[in-house]
mmCIF file of C-alpha atoms and ligand atoms in Angstrom:
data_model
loop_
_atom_site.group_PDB
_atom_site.id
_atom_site.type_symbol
_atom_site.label_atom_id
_atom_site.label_comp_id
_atom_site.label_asym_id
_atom_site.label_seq_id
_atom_site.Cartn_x
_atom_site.Cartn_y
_atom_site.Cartn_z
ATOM 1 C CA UNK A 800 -29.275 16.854 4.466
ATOM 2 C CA UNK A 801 -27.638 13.490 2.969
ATOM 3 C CA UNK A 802 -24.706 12.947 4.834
ATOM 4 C CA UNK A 803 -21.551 12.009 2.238
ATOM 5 C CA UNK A 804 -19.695 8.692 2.757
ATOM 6 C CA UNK A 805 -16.332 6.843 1.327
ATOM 7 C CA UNK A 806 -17.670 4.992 -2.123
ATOM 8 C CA UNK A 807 -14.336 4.299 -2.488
ATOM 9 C CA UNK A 808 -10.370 4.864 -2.153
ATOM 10 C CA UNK A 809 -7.652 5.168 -4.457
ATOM 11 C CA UNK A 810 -4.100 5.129 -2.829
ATOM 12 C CA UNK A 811 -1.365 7.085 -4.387
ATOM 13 C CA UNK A 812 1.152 5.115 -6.031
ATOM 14 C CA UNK A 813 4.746 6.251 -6.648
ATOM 15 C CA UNK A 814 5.443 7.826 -9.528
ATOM 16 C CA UNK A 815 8.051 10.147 -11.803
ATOM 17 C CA UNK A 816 6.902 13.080 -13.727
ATOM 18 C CA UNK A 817 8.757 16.240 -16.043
ATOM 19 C CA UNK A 818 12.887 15.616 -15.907
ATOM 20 C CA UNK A 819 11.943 12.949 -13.041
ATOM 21 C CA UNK A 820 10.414 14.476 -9.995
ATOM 22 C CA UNK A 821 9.162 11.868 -7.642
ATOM 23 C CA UNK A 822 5.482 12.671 -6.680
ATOM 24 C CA UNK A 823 2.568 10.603 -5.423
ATOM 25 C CA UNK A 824 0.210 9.809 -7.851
ATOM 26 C CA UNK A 825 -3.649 9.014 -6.491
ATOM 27 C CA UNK A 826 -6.236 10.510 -9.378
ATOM 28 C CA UNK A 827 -4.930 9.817 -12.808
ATOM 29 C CA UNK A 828 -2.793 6.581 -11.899
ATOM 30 C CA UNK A 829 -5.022 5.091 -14.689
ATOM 31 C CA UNK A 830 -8.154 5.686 -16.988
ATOM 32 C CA UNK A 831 -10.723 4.686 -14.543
ATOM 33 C CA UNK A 832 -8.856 6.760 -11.570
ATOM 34 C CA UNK A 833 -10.669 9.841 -11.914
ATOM 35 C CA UNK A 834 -13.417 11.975 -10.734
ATOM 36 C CA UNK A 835 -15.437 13.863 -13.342
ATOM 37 C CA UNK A 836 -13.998 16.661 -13.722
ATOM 38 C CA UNK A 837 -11.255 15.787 -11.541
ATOM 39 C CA UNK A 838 -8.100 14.116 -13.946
ATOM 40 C CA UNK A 839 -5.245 13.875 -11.536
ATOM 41 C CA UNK A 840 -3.560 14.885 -8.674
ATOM 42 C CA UNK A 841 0.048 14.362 -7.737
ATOM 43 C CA UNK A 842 1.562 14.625 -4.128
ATOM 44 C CA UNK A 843 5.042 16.002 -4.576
ATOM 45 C CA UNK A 844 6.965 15.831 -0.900
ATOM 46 C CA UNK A 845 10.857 15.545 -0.446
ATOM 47 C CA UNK A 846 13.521 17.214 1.580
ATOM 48 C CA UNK A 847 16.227 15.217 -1.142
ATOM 49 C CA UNK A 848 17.412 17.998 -4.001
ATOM 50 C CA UNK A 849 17.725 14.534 -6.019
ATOM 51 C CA UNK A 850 14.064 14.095 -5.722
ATOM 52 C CA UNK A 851 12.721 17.346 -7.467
ATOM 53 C CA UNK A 852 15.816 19.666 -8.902
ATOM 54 C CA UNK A 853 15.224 18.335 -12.896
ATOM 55 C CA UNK A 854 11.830 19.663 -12.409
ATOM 56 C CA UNK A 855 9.384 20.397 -15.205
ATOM 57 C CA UNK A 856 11.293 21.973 -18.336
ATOM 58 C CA UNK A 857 8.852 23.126 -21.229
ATOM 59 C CA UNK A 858 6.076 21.082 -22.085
ATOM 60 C CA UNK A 859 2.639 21.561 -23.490
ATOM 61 C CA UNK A 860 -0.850 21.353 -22.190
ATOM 62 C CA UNK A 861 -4.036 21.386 -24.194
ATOM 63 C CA UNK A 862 -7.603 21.030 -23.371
ATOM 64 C CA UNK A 863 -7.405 21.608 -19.284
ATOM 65 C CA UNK A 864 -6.857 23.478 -16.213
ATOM 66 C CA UNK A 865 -3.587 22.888 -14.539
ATOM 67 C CA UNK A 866 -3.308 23.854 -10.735
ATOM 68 C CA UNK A 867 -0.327 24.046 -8.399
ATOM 69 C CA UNK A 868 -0.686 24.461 -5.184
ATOM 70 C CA UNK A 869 2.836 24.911 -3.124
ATOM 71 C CA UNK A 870 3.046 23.806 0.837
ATOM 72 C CA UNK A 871 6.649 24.032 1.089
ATOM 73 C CA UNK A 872 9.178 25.529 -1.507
ATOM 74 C CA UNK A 873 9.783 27.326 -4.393
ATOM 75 C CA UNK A 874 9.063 27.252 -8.355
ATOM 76 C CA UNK A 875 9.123 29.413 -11.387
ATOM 77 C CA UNK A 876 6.689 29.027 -14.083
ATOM 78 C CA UNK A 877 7.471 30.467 -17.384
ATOM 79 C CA UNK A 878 5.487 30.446 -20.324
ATOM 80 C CA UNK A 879 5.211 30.800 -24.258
ATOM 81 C CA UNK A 880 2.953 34.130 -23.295
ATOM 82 C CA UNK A 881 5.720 35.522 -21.046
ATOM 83 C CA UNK A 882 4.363 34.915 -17.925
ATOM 84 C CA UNK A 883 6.578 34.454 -15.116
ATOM 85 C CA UNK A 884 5.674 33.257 -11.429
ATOM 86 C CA UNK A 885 6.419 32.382 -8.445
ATOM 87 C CA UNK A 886 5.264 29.739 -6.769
ATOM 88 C CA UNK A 887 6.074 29.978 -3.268
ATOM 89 C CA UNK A 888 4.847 28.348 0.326
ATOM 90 C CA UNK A 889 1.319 28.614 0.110
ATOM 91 C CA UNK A 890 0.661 30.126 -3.101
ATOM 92 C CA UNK A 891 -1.182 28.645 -5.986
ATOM 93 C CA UNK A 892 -1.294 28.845 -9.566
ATOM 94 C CA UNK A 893 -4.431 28.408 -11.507
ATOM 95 C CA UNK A 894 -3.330 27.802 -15.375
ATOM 96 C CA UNK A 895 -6.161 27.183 -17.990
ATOM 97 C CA UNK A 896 -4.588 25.418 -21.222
ATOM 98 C CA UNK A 897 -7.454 26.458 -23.166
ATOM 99 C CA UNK A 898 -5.977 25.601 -27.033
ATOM 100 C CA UNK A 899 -2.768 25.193 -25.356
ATOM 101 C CA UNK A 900 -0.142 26.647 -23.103
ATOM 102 C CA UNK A 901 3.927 25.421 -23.078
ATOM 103 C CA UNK A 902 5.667 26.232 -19.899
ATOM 104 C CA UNK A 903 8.139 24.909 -17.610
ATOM 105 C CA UNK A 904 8.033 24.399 -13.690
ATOM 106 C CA UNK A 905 11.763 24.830 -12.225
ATOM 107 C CA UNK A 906 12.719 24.484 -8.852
ATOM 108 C CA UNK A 907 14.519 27.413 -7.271
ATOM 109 C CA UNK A 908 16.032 26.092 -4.408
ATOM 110 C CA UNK A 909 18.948 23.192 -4.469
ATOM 111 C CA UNK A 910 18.131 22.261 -1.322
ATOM 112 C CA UNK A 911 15.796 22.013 1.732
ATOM 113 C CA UNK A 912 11.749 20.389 1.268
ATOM 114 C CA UNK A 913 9.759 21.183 -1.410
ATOM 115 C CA UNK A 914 5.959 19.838 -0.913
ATOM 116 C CA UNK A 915 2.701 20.254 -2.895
ATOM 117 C CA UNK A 916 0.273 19.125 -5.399
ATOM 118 C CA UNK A 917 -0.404 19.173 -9.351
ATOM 119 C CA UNK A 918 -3.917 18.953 -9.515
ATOM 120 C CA UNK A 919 -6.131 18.752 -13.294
ATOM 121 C CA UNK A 920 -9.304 19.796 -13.790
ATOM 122 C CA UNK A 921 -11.271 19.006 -17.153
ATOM 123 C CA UNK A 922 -12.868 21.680 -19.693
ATOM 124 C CA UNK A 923 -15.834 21.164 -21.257
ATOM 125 C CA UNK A 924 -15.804 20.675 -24.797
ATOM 126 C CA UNK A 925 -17.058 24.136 -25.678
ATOM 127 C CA UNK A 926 -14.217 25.864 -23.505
ATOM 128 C CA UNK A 927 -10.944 23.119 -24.254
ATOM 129 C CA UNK A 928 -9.769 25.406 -27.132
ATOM 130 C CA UNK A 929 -10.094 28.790 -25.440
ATOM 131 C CA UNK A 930 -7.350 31.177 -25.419
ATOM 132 C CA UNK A 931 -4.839 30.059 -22.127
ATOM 133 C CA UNK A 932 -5.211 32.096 -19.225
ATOM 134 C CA UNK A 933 -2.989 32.092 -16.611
ATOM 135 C CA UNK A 934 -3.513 33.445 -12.769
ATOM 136 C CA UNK A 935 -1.031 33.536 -9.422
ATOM 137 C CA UNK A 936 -2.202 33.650 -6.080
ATOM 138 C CA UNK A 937 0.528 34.350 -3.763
ATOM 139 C CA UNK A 938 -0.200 33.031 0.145
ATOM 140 C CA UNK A 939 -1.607 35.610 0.986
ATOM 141 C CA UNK A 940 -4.514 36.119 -1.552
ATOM 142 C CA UNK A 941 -6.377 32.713 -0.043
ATOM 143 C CA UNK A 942 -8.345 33.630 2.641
ATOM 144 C CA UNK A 943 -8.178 31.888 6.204
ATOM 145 C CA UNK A 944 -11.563 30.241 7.544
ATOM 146 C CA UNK A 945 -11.146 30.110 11.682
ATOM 147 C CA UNK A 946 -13.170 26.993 12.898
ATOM 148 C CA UNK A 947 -14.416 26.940 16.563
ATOM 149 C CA UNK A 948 -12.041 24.342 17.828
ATOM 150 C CA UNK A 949 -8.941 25.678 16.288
ATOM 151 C CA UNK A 950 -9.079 24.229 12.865
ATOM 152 C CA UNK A 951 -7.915 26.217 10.520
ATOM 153 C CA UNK A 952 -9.438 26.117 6.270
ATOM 154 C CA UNK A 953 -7.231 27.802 3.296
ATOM 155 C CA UNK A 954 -9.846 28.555 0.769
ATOM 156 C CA UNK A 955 -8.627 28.252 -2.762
ATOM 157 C CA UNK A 956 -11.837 28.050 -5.003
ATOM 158 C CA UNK A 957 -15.498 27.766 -3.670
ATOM 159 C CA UNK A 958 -16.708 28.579 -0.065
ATOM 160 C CA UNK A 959 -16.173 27.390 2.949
ATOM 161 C CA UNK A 960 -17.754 28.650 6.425
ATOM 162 C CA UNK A 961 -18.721 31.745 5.034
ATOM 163 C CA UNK A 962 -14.973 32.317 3.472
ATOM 164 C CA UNK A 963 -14.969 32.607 -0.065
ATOM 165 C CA UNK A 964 -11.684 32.206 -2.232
ATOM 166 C CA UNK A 965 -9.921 34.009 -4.681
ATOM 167 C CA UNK A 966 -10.704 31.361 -8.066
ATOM 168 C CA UNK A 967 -13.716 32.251 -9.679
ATOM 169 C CA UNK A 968 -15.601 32.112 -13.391
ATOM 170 C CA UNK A 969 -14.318 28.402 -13.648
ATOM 171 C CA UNK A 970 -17.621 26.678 -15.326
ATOM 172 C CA UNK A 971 -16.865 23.350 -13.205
ATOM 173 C CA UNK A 972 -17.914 25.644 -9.890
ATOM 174 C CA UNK A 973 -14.989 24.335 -8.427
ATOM 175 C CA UNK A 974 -14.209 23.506 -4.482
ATOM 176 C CA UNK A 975 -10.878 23.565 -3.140
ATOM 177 C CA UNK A 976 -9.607 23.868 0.101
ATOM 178 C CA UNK A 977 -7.334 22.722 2.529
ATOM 179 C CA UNK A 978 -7.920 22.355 6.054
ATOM 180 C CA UNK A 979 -5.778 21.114 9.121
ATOM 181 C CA UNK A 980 -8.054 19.976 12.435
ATOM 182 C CA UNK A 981 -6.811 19.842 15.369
ATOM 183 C CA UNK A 982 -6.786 16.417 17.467
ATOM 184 C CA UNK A 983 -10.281 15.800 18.301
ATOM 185 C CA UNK A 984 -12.067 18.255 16.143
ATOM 186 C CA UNK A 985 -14.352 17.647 13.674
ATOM 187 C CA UNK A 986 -15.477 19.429 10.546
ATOM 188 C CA UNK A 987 -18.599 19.955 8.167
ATOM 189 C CA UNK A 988 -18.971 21.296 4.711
ATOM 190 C CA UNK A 989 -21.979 21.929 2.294
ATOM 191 C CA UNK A 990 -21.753 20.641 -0.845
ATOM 192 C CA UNK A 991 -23.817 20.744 -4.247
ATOM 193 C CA UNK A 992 -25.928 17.605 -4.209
ATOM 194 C CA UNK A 993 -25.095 17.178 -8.053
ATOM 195 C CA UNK A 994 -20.998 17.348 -7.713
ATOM 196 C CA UNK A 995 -18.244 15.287 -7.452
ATOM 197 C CA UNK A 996 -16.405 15.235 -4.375
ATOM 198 C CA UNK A 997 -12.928 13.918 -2.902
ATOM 199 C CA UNK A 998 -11.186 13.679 -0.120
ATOM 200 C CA UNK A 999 -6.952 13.461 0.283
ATOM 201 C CA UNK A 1000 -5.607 13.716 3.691
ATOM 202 C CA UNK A 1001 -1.604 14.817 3.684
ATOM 203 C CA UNK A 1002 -1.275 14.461 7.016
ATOM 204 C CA UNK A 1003 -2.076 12.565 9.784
ATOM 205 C CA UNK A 1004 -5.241 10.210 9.786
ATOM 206 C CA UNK A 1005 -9.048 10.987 9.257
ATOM 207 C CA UNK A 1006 -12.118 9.722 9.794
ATOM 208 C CA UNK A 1007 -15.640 9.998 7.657
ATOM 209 C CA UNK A 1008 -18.490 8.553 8.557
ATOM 210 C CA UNK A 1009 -16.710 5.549 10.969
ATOM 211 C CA UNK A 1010 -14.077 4.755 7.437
ATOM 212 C CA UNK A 1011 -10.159 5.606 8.550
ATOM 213 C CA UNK A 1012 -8.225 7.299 6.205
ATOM 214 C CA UNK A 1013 -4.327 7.582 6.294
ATOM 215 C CA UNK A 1014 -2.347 9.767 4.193
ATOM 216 C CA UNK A 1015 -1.956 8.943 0.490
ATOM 217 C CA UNK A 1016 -4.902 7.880 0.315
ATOM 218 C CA UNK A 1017 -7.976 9.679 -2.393
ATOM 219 C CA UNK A 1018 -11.400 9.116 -0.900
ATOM 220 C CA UNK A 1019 -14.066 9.582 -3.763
ATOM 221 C CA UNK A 1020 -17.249 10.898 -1.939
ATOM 222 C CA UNK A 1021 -21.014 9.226 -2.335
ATOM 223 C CA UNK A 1022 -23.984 11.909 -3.397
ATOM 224 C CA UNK A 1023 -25.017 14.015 -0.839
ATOM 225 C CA UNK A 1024 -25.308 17.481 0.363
ATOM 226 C CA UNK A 1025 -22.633 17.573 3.389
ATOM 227 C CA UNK A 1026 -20.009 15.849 4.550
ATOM 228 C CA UNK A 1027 -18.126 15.598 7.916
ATOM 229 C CA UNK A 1028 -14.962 15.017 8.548
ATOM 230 C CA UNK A 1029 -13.069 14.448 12.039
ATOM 231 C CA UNK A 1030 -9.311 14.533 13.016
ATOM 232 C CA UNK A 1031 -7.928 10.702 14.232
ATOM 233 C CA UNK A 1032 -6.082 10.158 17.092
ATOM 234 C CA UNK A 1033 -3.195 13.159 16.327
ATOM 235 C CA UNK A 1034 -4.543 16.181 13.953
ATOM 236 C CA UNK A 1035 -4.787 15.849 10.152
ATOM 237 C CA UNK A 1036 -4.116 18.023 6.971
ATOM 238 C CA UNK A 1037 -6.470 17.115 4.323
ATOM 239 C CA UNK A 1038 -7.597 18.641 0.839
ATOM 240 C CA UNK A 1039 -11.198 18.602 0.075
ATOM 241 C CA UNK A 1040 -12.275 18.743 -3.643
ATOM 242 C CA UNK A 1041 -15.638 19.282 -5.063
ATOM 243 C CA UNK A 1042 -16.860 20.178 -9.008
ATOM 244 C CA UNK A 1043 -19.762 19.919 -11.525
ATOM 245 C CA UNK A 1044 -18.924 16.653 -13.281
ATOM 246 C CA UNK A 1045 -19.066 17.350 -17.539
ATOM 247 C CA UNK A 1046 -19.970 13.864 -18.340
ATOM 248 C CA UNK A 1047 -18.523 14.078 -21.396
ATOM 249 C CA UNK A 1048 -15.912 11.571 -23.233
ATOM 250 C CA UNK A 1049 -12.376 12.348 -22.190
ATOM 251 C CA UNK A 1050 -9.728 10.704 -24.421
ATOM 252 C CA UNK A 1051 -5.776 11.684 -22.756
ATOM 253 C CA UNK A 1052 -2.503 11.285 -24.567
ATOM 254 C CA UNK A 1053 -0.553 12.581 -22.334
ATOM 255 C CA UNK A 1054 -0.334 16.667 -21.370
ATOM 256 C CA UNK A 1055 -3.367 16.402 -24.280
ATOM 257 C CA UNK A 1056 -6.996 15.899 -22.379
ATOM 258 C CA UNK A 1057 -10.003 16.088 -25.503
ATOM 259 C CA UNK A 1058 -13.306 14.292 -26.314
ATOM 260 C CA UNK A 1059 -12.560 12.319 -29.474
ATOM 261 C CA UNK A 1060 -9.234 10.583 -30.991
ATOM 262 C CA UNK A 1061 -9.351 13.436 -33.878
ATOM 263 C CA UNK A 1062 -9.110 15.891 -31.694
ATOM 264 C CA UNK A 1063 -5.653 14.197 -29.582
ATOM 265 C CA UNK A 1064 -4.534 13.877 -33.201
ATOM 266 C CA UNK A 1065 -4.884 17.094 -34.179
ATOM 267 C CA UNK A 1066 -3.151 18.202 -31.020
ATOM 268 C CA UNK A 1067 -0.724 16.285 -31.736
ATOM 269 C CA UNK A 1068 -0.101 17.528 -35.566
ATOM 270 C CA UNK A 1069 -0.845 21.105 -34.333
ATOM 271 C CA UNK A 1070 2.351 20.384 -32.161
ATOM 272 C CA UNK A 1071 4.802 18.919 -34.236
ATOM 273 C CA UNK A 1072 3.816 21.950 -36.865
ATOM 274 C CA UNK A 1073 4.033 24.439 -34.678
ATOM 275 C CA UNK A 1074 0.334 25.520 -34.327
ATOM 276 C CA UNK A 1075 -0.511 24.303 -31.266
ATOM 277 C CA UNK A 1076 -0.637 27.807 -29.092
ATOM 278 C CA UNK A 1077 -3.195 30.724 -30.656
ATOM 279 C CA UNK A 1078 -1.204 33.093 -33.323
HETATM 280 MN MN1 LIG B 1377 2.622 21.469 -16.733
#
């Protein structure tokens, strides 16, 4: 067992996404702020309609997985397949772009706190121009981990104390959960030696391996098969990621996430002349 520690932190910054939501951005600020497979992930968390009622209005993806995961609020996706969802308090939405997807994320509520997370996940280059698949788990389709000292894990993807989550077939083997402990209690998790790992409290302040961590802030994980986490002083909310990194080139432009310049171009061009989603 080789304990996990903090190789380093990157703090969300502020930032404005779709029609000008305000959102926290940690992974994805820049180039170098990622974690294989890991591209971004975005805090969104206001109780000010100003703050998140433009929302997302239709855009494309290509080359990705887009997840949503909702704490507090409510959205509709809609999408060029017809697919329409609802993404509600506690619900998630696992999208795969594949050879692209165009949707649109709208708030439906003008008022009252909407809170959550955009989080993208890579392809590998063998899967980015797949068809685009599209999958809603409502709150309650995760499944509920109950740890001894009244912690409580929401199990997304992956496995967690013998709780295994809804998201599976993904080739990146991906982790995701989210766990609130308690004041006091602490909390351990197996992980594949060979994946990347992060750590993003929400709430509250945490502790690994003697490093504080306050909200906001990423914490990319070193190698290592496990990794414990305790609550600071008051509890803590925290999402804990894990995948198979691709090690492959990723060039971005944008919603656009490929291996090579061509291929962002031909995105691009497949775009503007309206081939960009499968016939
Ligand atoms: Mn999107």
């Amino acid at each position: 067992m080789t304990k996990r520690v903090v190789q380093g932190i990157i703090r969300a910054i502020p930032a404005s996404d779709g029609a000008g939501v305000k959102l926290m951005r940690s992974l994805g600020q820049s180039n170098a702020a990622r974690i294989d497979p890991f591209l971004m992930l975005d805090c969104f968390s206001s109780e000010e309609a100003s703050d998140y009622i433009a929302g997302f209005p239709a855009h494309p993806h290509r080359g990705f997985e887009t997840v949503t995961y909702m704490l507090d609020g409510h959205m509709r996706h809609e999408d060029h397949l017809g697919n329409v969802g609802e993404l509600r308090s506690g619900g998630a939405q696992w999208m795969t772009a594949g050879r692209g997807i165009i949707h649109s994320e709208m708030p439906q509520q003008e008022s009252g706190r909407m809170r959550g997370f955009q989080l993208w996940i890579n392809l590998p280059s063998s899967e980015k121009m797949k068809p685009a698949g599209y999958r809603d788990i409502q709150a309650d389709q995760i499944p509920v981990a109950q740890l001894a000292g009244g912690g409580k894990v929401k199990v997304v993807a992956g496995t967690s104390h013998g709780v295994t989550g809804p998201i599976d077939g993904v080739s990146t083997q991906p982790l995701m959960i989210d766990v609130d402990l308690p004041a006091g209690q602490s909390f351990t998790q197996d992980l594949p030696e060979g994946h990347n790992a992060f750590v993003y409290p929400y709430e509250g302040t945490l502790v690994i391996a003697g490093e504080r961590l306050s909200t906001h802030q990423a914490a990319i994980l070193s190698p290592g098969s496990e990794i414990e986490i305790a609550a600071h002083d008051g509890g803590t909310k925290f999402l804990l990621l894990a995948a198979r990194p691709l090690n492959e080139p990723v060039v971005q432009y944008g919603p656009f996430v490929m291996n090579s310049r061509e291929e962002i171009e031909q995105a691009i061009h497949d775009y503007q002349t309206g081939n960009f989603v499968e016939a």
